[in-house]
PDB file of N, CA and C in Angstrom:
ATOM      1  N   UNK A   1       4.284 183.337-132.817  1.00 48.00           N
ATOM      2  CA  UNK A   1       4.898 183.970-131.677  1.00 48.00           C
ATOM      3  C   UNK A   1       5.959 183.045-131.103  1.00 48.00           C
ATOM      4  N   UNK A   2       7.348 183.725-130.841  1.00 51.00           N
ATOM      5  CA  UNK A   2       8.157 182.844-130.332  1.00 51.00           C
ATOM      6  C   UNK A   2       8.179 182.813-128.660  1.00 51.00           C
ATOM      7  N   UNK A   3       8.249 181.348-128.810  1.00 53.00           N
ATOM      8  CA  UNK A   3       8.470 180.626-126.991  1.00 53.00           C
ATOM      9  C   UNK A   3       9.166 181.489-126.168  1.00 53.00           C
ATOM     10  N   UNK A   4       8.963 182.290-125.271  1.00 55.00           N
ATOM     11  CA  UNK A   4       9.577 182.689-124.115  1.00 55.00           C
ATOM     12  C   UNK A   4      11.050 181.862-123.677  1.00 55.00           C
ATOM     13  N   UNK A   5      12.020 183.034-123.833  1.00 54.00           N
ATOM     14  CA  UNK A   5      13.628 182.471-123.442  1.00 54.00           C
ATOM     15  C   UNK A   5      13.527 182.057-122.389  1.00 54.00           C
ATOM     16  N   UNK A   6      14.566 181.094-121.803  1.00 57.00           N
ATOM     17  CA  UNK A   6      14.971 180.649-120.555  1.00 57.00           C
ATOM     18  C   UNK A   6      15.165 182.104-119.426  1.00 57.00           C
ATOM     19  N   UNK A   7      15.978 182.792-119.929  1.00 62.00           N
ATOM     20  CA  UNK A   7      15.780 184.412-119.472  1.00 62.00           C
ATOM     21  C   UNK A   7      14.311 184.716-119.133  1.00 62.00           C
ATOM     22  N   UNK A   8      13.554 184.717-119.754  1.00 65.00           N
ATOM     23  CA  UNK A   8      11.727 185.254-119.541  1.00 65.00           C
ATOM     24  C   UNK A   8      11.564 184.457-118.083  1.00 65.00           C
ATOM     25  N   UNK A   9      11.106 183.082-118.251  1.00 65.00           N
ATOM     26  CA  UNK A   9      11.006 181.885-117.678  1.00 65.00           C
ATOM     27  C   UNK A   9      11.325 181.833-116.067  1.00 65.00           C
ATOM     28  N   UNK A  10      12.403 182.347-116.057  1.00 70.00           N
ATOM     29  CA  UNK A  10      13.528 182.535-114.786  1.00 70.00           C
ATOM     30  C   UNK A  10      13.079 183.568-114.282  1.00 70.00           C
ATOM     31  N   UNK A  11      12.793 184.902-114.663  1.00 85.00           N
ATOM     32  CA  UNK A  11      12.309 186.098-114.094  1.00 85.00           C
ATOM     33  C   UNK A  11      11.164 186.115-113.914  1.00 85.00           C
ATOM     34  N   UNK A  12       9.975 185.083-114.218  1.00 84.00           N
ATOM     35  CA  UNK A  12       8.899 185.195-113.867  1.00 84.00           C
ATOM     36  C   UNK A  12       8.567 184.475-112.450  1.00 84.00           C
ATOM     37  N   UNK A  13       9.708 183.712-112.603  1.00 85.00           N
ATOM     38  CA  UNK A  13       9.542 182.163-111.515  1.00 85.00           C
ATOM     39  C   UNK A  13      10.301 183.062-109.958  1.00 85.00           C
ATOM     40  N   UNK A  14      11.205 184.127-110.439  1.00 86.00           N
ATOM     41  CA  UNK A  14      11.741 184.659-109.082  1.00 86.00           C
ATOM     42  C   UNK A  14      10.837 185.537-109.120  1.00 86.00           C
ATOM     43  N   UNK A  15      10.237 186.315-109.626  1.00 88.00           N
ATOM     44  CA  UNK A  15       8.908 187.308-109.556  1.00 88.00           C
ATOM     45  C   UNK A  15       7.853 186.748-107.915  1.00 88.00           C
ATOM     46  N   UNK A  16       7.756 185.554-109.329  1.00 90.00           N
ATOM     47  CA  UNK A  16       6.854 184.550-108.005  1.00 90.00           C
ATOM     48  C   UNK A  16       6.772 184.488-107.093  1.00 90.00           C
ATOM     49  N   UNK A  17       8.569 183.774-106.574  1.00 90.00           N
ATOM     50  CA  UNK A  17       8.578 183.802-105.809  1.00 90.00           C
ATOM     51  C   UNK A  17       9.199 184.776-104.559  1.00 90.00           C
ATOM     52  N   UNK A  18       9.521 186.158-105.110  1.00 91.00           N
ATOM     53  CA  UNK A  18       9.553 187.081-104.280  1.00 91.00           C
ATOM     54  C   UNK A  18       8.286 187.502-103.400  1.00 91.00           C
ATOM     55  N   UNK A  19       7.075 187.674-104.491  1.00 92.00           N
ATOM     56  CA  UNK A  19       5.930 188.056-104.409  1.00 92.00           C
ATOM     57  C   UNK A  19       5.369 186.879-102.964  1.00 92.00           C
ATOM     58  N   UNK A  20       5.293 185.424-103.720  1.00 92.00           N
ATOM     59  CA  UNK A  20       4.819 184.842-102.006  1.00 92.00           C
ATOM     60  C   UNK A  20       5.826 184.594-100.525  1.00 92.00           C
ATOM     61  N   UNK A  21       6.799 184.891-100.700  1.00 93.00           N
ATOM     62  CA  UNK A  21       7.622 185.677-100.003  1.00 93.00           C
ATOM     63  C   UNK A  21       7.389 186.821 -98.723  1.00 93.00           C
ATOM     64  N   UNK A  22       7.163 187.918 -99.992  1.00 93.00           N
ATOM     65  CA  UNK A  22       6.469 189.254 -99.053  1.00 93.00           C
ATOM     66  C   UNK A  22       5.077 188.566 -98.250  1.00 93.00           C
ATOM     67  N   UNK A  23       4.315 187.907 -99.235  1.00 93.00           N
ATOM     68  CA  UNK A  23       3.164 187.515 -98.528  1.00 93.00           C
ATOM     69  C   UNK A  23       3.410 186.730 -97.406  1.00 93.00           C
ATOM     70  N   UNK A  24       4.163 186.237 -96.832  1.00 93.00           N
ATOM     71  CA  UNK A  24       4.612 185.096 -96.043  1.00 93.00           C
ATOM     72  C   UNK A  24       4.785 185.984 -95.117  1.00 93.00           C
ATOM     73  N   UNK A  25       5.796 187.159 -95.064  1.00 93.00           N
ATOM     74  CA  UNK A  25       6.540 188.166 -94.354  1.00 93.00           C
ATOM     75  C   UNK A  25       5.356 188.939 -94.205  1.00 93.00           C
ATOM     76  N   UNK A  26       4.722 189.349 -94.190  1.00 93.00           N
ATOM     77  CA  UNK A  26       3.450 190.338 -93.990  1.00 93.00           C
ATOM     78  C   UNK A  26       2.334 189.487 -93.197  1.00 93.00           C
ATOM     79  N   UNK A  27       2.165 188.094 -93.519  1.00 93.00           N
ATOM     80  CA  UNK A  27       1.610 187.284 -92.445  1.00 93.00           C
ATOM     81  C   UNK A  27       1.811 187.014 -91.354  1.00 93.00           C
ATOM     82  N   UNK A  28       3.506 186.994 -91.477  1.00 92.00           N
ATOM     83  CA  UNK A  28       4.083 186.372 -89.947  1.00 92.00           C
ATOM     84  C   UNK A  28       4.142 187.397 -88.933  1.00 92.00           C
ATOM     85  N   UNK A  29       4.219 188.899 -89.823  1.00 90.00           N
ATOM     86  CA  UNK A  29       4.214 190.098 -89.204  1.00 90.00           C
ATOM     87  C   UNK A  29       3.030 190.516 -88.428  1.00 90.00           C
ATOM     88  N   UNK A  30       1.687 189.743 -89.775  1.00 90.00           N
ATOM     89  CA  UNK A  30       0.499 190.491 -88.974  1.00 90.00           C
ATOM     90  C   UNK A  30       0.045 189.507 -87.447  1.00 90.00           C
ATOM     91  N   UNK A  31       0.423 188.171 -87.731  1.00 89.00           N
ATOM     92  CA  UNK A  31       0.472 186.882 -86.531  1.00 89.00           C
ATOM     93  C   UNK A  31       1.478 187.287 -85.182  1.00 89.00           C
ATOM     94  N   UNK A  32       2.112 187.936 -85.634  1.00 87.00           N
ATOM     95  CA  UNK A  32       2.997 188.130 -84.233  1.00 87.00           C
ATOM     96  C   UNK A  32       3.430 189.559 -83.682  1.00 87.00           C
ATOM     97  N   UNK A  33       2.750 190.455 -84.436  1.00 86.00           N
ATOM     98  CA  UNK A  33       2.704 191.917 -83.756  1.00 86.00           C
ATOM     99  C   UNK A  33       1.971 191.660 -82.409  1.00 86.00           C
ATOM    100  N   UNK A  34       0.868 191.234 -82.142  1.00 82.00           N
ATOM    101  CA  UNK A  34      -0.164 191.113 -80.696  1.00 82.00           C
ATOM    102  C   UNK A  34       1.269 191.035 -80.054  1.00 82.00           C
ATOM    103  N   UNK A  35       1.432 189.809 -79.998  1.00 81.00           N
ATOM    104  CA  UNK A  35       2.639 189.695 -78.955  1.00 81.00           C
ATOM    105  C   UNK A  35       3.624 190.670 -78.461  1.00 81.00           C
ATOM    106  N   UNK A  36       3.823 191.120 -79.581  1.00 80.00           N
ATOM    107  CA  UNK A  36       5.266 192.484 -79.279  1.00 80.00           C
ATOM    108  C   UNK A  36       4.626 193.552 -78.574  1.00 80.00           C
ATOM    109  N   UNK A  37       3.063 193.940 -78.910  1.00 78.00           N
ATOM    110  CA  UNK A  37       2.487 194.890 -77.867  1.00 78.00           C
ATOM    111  C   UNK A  37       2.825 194.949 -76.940  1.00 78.00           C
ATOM    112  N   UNK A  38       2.768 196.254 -76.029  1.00 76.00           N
ATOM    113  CA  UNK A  38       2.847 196.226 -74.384  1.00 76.00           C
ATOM    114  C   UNK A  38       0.898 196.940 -74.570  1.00 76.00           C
ATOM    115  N   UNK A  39       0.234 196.444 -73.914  1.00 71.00           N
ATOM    116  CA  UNK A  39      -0.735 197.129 -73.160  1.00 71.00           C
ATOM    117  C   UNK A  39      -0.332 197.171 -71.627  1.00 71.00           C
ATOM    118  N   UNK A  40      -0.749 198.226 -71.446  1.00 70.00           N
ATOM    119  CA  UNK A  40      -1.148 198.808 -69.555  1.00 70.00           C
ATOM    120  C   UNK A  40      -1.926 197.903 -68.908  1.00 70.00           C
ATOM    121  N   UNK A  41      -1.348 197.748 -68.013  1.00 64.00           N
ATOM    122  CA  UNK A  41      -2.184 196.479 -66.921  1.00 64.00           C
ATOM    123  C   UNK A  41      -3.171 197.522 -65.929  1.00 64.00           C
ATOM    124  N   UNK A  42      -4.207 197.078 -66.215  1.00 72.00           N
ATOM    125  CA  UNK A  42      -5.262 197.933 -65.049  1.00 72.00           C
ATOM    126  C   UNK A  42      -4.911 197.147 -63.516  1.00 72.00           C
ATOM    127  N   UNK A  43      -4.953 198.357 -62.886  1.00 73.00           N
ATOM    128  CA  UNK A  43      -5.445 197.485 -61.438  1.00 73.00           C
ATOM    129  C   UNK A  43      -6.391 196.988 -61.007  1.00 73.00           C
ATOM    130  N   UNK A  44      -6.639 196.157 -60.395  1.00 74.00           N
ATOM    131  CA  UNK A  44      -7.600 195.317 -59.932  1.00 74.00           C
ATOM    132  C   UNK A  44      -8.412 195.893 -58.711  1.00 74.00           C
ATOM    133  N   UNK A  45      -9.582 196.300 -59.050  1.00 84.00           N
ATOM    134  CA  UNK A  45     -10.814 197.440 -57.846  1.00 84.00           C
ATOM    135  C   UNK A  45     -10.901 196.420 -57.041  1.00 84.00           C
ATOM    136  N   UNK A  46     -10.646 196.998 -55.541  1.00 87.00           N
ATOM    137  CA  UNK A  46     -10.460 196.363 -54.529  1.00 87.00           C
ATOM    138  C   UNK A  46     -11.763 195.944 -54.358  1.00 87.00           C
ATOM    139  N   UNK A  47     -12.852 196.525 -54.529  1.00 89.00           N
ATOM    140  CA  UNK A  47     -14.143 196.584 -54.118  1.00 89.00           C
ATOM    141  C   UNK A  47     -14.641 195.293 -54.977  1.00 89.00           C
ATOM    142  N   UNK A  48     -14.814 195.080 -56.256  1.00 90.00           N
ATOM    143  CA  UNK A  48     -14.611 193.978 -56.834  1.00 90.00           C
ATOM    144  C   UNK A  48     -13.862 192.686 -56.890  1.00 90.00           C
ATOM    145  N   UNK A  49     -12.770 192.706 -56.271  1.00 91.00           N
ATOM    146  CA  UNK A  49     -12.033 191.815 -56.323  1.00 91.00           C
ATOM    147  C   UNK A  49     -13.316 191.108 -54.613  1.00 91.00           C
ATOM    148  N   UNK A  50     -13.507 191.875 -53.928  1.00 93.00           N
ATOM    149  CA  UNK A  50     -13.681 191.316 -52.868  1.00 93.00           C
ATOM    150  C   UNK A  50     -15.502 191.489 -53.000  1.00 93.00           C
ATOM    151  N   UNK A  51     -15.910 191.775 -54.130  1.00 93.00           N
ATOM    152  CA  UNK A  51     -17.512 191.090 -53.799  1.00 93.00           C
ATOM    153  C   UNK A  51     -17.410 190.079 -54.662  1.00 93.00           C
ATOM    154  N   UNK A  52     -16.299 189.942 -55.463  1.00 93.00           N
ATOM    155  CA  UNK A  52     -16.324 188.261 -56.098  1.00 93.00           C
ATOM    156  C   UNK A  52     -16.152 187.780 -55.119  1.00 93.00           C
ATOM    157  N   UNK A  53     -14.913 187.320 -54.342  1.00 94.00           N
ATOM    158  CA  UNK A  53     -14.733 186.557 -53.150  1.00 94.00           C
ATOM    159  C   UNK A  53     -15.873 186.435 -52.395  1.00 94.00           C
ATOM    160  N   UNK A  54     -16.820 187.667 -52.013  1.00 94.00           N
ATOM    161  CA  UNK A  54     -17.526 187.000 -51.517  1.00 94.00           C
ATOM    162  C   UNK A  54     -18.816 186.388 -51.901  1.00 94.00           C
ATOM    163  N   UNK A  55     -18.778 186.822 -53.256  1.00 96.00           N
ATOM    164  CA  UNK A  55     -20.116 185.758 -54.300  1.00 96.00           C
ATOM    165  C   UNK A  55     -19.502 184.333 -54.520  1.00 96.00           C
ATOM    166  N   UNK A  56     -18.004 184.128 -54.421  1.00 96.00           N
ATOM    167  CA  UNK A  56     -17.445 182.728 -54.610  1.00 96.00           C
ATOM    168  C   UNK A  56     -17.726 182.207 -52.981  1.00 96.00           C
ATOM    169  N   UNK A  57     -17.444 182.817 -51.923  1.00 95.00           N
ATOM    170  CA  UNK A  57     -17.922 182.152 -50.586  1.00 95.00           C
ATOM    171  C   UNK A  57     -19.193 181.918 -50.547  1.00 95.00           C
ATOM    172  N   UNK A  58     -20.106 182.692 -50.660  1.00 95.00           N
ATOM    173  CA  UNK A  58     -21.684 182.113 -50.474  1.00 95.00           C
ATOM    174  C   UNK A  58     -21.616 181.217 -51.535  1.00 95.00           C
ATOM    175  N   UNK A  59     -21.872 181.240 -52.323  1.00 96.00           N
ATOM    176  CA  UNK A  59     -21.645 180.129 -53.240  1.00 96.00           C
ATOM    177  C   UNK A  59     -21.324 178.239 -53.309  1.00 96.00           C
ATOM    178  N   UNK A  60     -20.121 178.622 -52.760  1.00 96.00           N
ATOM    179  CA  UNK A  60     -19.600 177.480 -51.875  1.00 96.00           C
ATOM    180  C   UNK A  60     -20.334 176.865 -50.968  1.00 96.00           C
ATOM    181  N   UNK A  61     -21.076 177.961 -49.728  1.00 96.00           N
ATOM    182  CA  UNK A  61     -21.444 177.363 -48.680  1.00 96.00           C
ATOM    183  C   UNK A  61     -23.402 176.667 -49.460  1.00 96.00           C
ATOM    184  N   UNK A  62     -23.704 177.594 -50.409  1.00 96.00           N
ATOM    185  CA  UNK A  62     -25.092 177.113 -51.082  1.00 96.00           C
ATOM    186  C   UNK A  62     -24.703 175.526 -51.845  1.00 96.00           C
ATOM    187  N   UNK A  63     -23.371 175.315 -52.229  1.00 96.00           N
ATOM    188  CA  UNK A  63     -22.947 174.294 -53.049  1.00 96.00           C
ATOM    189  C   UNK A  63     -23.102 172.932 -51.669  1.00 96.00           C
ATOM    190  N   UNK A  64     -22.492 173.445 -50.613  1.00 96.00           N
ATOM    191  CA  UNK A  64     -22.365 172.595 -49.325  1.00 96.00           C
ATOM    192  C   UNK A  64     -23.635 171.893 -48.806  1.00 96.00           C
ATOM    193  N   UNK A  65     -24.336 172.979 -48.456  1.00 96.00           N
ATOM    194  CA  UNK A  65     -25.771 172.629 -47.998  1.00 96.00           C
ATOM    195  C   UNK A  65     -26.407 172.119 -49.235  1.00 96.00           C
ATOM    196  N   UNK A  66     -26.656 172.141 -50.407  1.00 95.00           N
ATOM    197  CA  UNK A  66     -26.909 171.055 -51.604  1.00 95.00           C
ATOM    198  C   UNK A  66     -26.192 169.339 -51.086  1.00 95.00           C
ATOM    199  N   UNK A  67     -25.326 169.723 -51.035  1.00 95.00           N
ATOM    200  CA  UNK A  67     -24.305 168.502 -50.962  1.00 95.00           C
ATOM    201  C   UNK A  67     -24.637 167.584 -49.951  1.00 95.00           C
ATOM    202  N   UNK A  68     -24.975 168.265 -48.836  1.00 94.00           N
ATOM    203  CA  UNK A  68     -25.197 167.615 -47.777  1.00 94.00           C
ATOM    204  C   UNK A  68     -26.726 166.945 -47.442  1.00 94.00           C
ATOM    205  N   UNK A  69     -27.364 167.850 -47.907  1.00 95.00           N
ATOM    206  CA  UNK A  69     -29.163 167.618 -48.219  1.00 95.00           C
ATOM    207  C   UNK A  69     -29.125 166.094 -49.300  1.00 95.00           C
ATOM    208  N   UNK A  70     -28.244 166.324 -50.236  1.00 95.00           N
ATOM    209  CA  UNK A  70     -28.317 165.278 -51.490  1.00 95.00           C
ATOM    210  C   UNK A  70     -27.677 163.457 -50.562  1.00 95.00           C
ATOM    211  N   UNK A  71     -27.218 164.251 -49.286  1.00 94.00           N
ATOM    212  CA  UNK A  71     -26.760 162.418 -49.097  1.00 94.00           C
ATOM    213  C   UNK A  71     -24.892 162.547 -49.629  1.00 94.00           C
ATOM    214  N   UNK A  72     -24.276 163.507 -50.048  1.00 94.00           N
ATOM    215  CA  UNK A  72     -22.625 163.630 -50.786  1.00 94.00           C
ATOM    216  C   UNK A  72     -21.733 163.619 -49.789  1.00 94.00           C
ATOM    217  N   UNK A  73     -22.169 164.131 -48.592  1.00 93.00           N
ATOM    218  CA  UNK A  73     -21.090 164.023 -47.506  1.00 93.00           C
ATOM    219  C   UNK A  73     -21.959 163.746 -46.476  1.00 93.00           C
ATOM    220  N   UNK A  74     -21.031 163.697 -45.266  1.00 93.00           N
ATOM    221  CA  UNK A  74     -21.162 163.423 -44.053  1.00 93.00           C
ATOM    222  C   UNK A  74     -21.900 164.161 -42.946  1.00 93.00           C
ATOM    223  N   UNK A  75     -22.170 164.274 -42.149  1.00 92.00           N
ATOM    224  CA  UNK A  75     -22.677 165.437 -41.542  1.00 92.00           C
ATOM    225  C   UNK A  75     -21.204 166.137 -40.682  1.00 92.00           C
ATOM    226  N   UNK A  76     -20.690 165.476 -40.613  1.00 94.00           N
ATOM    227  CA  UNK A  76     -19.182 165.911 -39.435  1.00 94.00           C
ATOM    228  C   UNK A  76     -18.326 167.074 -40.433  1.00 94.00           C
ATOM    229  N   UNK A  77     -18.154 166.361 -41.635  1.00 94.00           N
ATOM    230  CA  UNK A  77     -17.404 166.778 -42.924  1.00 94.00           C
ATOM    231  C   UNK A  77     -18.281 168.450 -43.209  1.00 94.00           C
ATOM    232  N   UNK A  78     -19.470 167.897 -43.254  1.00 95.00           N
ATOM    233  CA  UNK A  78     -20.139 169.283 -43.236  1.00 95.00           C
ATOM    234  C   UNK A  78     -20.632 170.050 -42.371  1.00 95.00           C
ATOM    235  N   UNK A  79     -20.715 170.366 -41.513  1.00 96.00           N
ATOM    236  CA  UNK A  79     -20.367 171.221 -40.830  1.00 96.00           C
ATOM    237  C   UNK A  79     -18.616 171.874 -40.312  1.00 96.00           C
ATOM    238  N   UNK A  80     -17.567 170.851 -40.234  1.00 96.00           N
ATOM    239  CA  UNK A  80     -16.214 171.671 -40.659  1.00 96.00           C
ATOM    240  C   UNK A  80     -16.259 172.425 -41.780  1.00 96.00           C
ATOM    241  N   UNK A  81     -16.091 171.940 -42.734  1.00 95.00           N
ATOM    242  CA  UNK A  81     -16.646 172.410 -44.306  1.00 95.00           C
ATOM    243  C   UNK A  81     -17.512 173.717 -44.428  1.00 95.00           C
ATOM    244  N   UNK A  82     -18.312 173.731 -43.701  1.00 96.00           N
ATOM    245  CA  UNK A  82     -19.503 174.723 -43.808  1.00 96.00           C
ATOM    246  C   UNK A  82     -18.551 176.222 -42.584  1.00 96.00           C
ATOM    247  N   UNK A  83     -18.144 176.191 -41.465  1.00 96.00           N
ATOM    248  CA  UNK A  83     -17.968 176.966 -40.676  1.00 96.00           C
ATOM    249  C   UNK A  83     -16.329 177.464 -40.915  1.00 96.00           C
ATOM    250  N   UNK A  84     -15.657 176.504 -41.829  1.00 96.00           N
ATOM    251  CA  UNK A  84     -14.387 177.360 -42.330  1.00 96.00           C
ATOM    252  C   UNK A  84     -15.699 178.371 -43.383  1.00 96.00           C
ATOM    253  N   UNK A  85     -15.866 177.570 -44.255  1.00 96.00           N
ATOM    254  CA  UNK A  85     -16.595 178.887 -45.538  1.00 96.00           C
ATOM    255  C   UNK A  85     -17.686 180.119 -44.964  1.00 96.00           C
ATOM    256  N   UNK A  86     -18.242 179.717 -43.832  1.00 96.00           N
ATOM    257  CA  UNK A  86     -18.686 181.096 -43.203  1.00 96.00           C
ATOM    258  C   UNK A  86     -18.041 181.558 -42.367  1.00 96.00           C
ATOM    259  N   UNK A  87     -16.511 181.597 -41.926  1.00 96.00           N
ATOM    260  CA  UNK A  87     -15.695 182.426 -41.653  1.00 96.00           C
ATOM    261  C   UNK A  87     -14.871 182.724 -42.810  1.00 96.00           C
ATOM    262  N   UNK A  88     -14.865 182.510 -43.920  1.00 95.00           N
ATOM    263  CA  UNK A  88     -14.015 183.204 -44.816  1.00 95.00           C
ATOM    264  C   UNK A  88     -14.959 184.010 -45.917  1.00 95.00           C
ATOM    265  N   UNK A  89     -16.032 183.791 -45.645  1.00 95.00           N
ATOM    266  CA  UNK A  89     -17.558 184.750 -46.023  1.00 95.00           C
ATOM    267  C   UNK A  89     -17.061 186.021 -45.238  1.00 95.00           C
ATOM    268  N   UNK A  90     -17.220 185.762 -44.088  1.00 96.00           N
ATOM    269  CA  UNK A  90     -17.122 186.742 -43.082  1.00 96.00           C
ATOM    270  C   UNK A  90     -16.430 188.047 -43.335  1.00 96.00           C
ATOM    271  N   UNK A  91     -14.954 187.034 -43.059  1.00 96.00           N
ATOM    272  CA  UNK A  91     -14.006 187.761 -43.290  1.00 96.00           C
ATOM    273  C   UNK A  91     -14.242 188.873 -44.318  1.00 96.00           C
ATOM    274  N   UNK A  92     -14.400 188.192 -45.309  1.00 95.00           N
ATOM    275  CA  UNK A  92     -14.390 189.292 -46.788  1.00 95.00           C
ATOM    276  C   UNK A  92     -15.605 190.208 -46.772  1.00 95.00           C
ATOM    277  N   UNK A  93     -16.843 189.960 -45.722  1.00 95.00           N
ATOM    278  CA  UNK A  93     -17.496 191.080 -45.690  1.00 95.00           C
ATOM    279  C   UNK A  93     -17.224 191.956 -44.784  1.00 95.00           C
ATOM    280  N   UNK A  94     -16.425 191.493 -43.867  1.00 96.00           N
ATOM    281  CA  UNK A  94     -15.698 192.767 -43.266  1.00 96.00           C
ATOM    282  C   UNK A  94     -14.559 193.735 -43.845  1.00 96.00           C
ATOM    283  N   UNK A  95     -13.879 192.759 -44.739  1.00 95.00           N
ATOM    284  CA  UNK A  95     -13.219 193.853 -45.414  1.00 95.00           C
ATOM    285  C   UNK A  95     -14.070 194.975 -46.377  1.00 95.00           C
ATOM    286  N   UNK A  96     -15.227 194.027 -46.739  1.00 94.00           N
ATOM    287  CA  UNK A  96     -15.986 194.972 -47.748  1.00 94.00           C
ATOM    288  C   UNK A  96     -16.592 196.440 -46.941  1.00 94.00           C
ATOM    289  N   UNK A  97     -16.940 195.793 -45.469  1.00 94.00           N
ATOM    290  CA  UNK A  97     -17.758 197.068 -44.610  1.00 94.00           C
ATOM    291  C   UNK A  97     -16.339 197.964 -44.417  1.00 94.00           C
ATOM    292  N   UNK A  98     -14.629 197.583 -43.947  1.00 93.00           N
ATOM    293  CA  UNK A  98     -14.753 198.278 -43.998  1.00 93.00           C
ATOM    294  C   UNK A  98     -13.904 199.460 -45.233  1.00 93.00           C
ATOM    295  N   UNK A  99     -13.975 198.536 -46.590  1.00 90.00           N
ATOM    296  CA  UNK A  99     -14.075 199.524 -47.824  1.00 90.00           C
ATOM    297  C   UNK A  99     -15.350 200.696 -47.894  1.00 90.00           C
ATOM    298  N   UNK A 100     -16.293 200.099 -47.159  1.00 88.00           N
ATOM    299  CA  UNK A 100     -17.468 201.315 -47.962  1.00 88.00           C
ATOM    300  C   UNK A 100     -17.270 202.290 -46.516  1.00 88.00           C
ATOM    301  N   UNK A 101     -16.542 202.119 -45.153  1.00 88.00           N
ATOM    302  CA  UNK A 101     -16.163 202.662 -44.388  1.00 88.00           C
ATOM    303  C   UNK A 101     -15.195 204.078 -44.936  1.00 88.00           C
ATOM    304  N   UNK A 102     -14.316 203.400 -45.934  1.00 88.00           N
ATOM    305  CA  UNK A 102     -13.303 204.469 -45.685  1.00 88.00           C
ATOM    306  C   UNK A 102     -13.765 205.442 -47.063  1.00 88.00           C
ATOM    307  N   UNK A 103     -14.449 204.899 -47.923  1.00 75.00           N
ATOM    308  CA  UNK A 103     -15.132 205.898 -49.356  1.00 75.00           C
ATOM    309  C   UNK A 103     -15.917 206.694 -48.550  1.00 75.00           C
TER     310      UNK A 103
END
């Protein structure tokens, strides 16, 4: 059997490399479509947004009274500390009363 021409040789090697090519192009395509998406932005439920806030305020003030029991702060420090975070507790359960006010 005779050796494959320089002709053969050459068309197999651009074959090749057409072939990992496309593959390259079909990767970069499937890697960077997410991005080009638009999804719809939901709005954010008021009602939720504000019983996190106020699971992040109690929270805080349970983190405080730890803190303060453990010897971490001061007593002066805590109680400022403590009576901003149960007025901003507050606050957000009044907005919550009056969300379930107006449903």
């Amino acid at each position: 059997m005779a050796a494959p021409g320089p002709r053969r040789g050459l068309s197999r090697r651009v074959m090749i490399e057409a072939m990992f090519f496309a593959v390259a192009v079909l990767a970069a395509v499937y890697l960077l479509l997410p991005a080009f998406r638009r999804s719809p932005l939901r709005e954010a439920d008021p009602r939720t947004s504000l019983e996190l806030a106020r699971d992040t305020a109690l929270r805080a003030i349970k983190d405080l009274d730890l803190d303060w029991a453990t010897g971490k702060m001061s007593e002066d420090d805590y109680r400022d500390l403590r009576a901003t975070q149960e007025a901003e507790a507050a606050a957000i359960m009044r907005q919550l009363a009056a969300l379930e006010r107006q449903e």
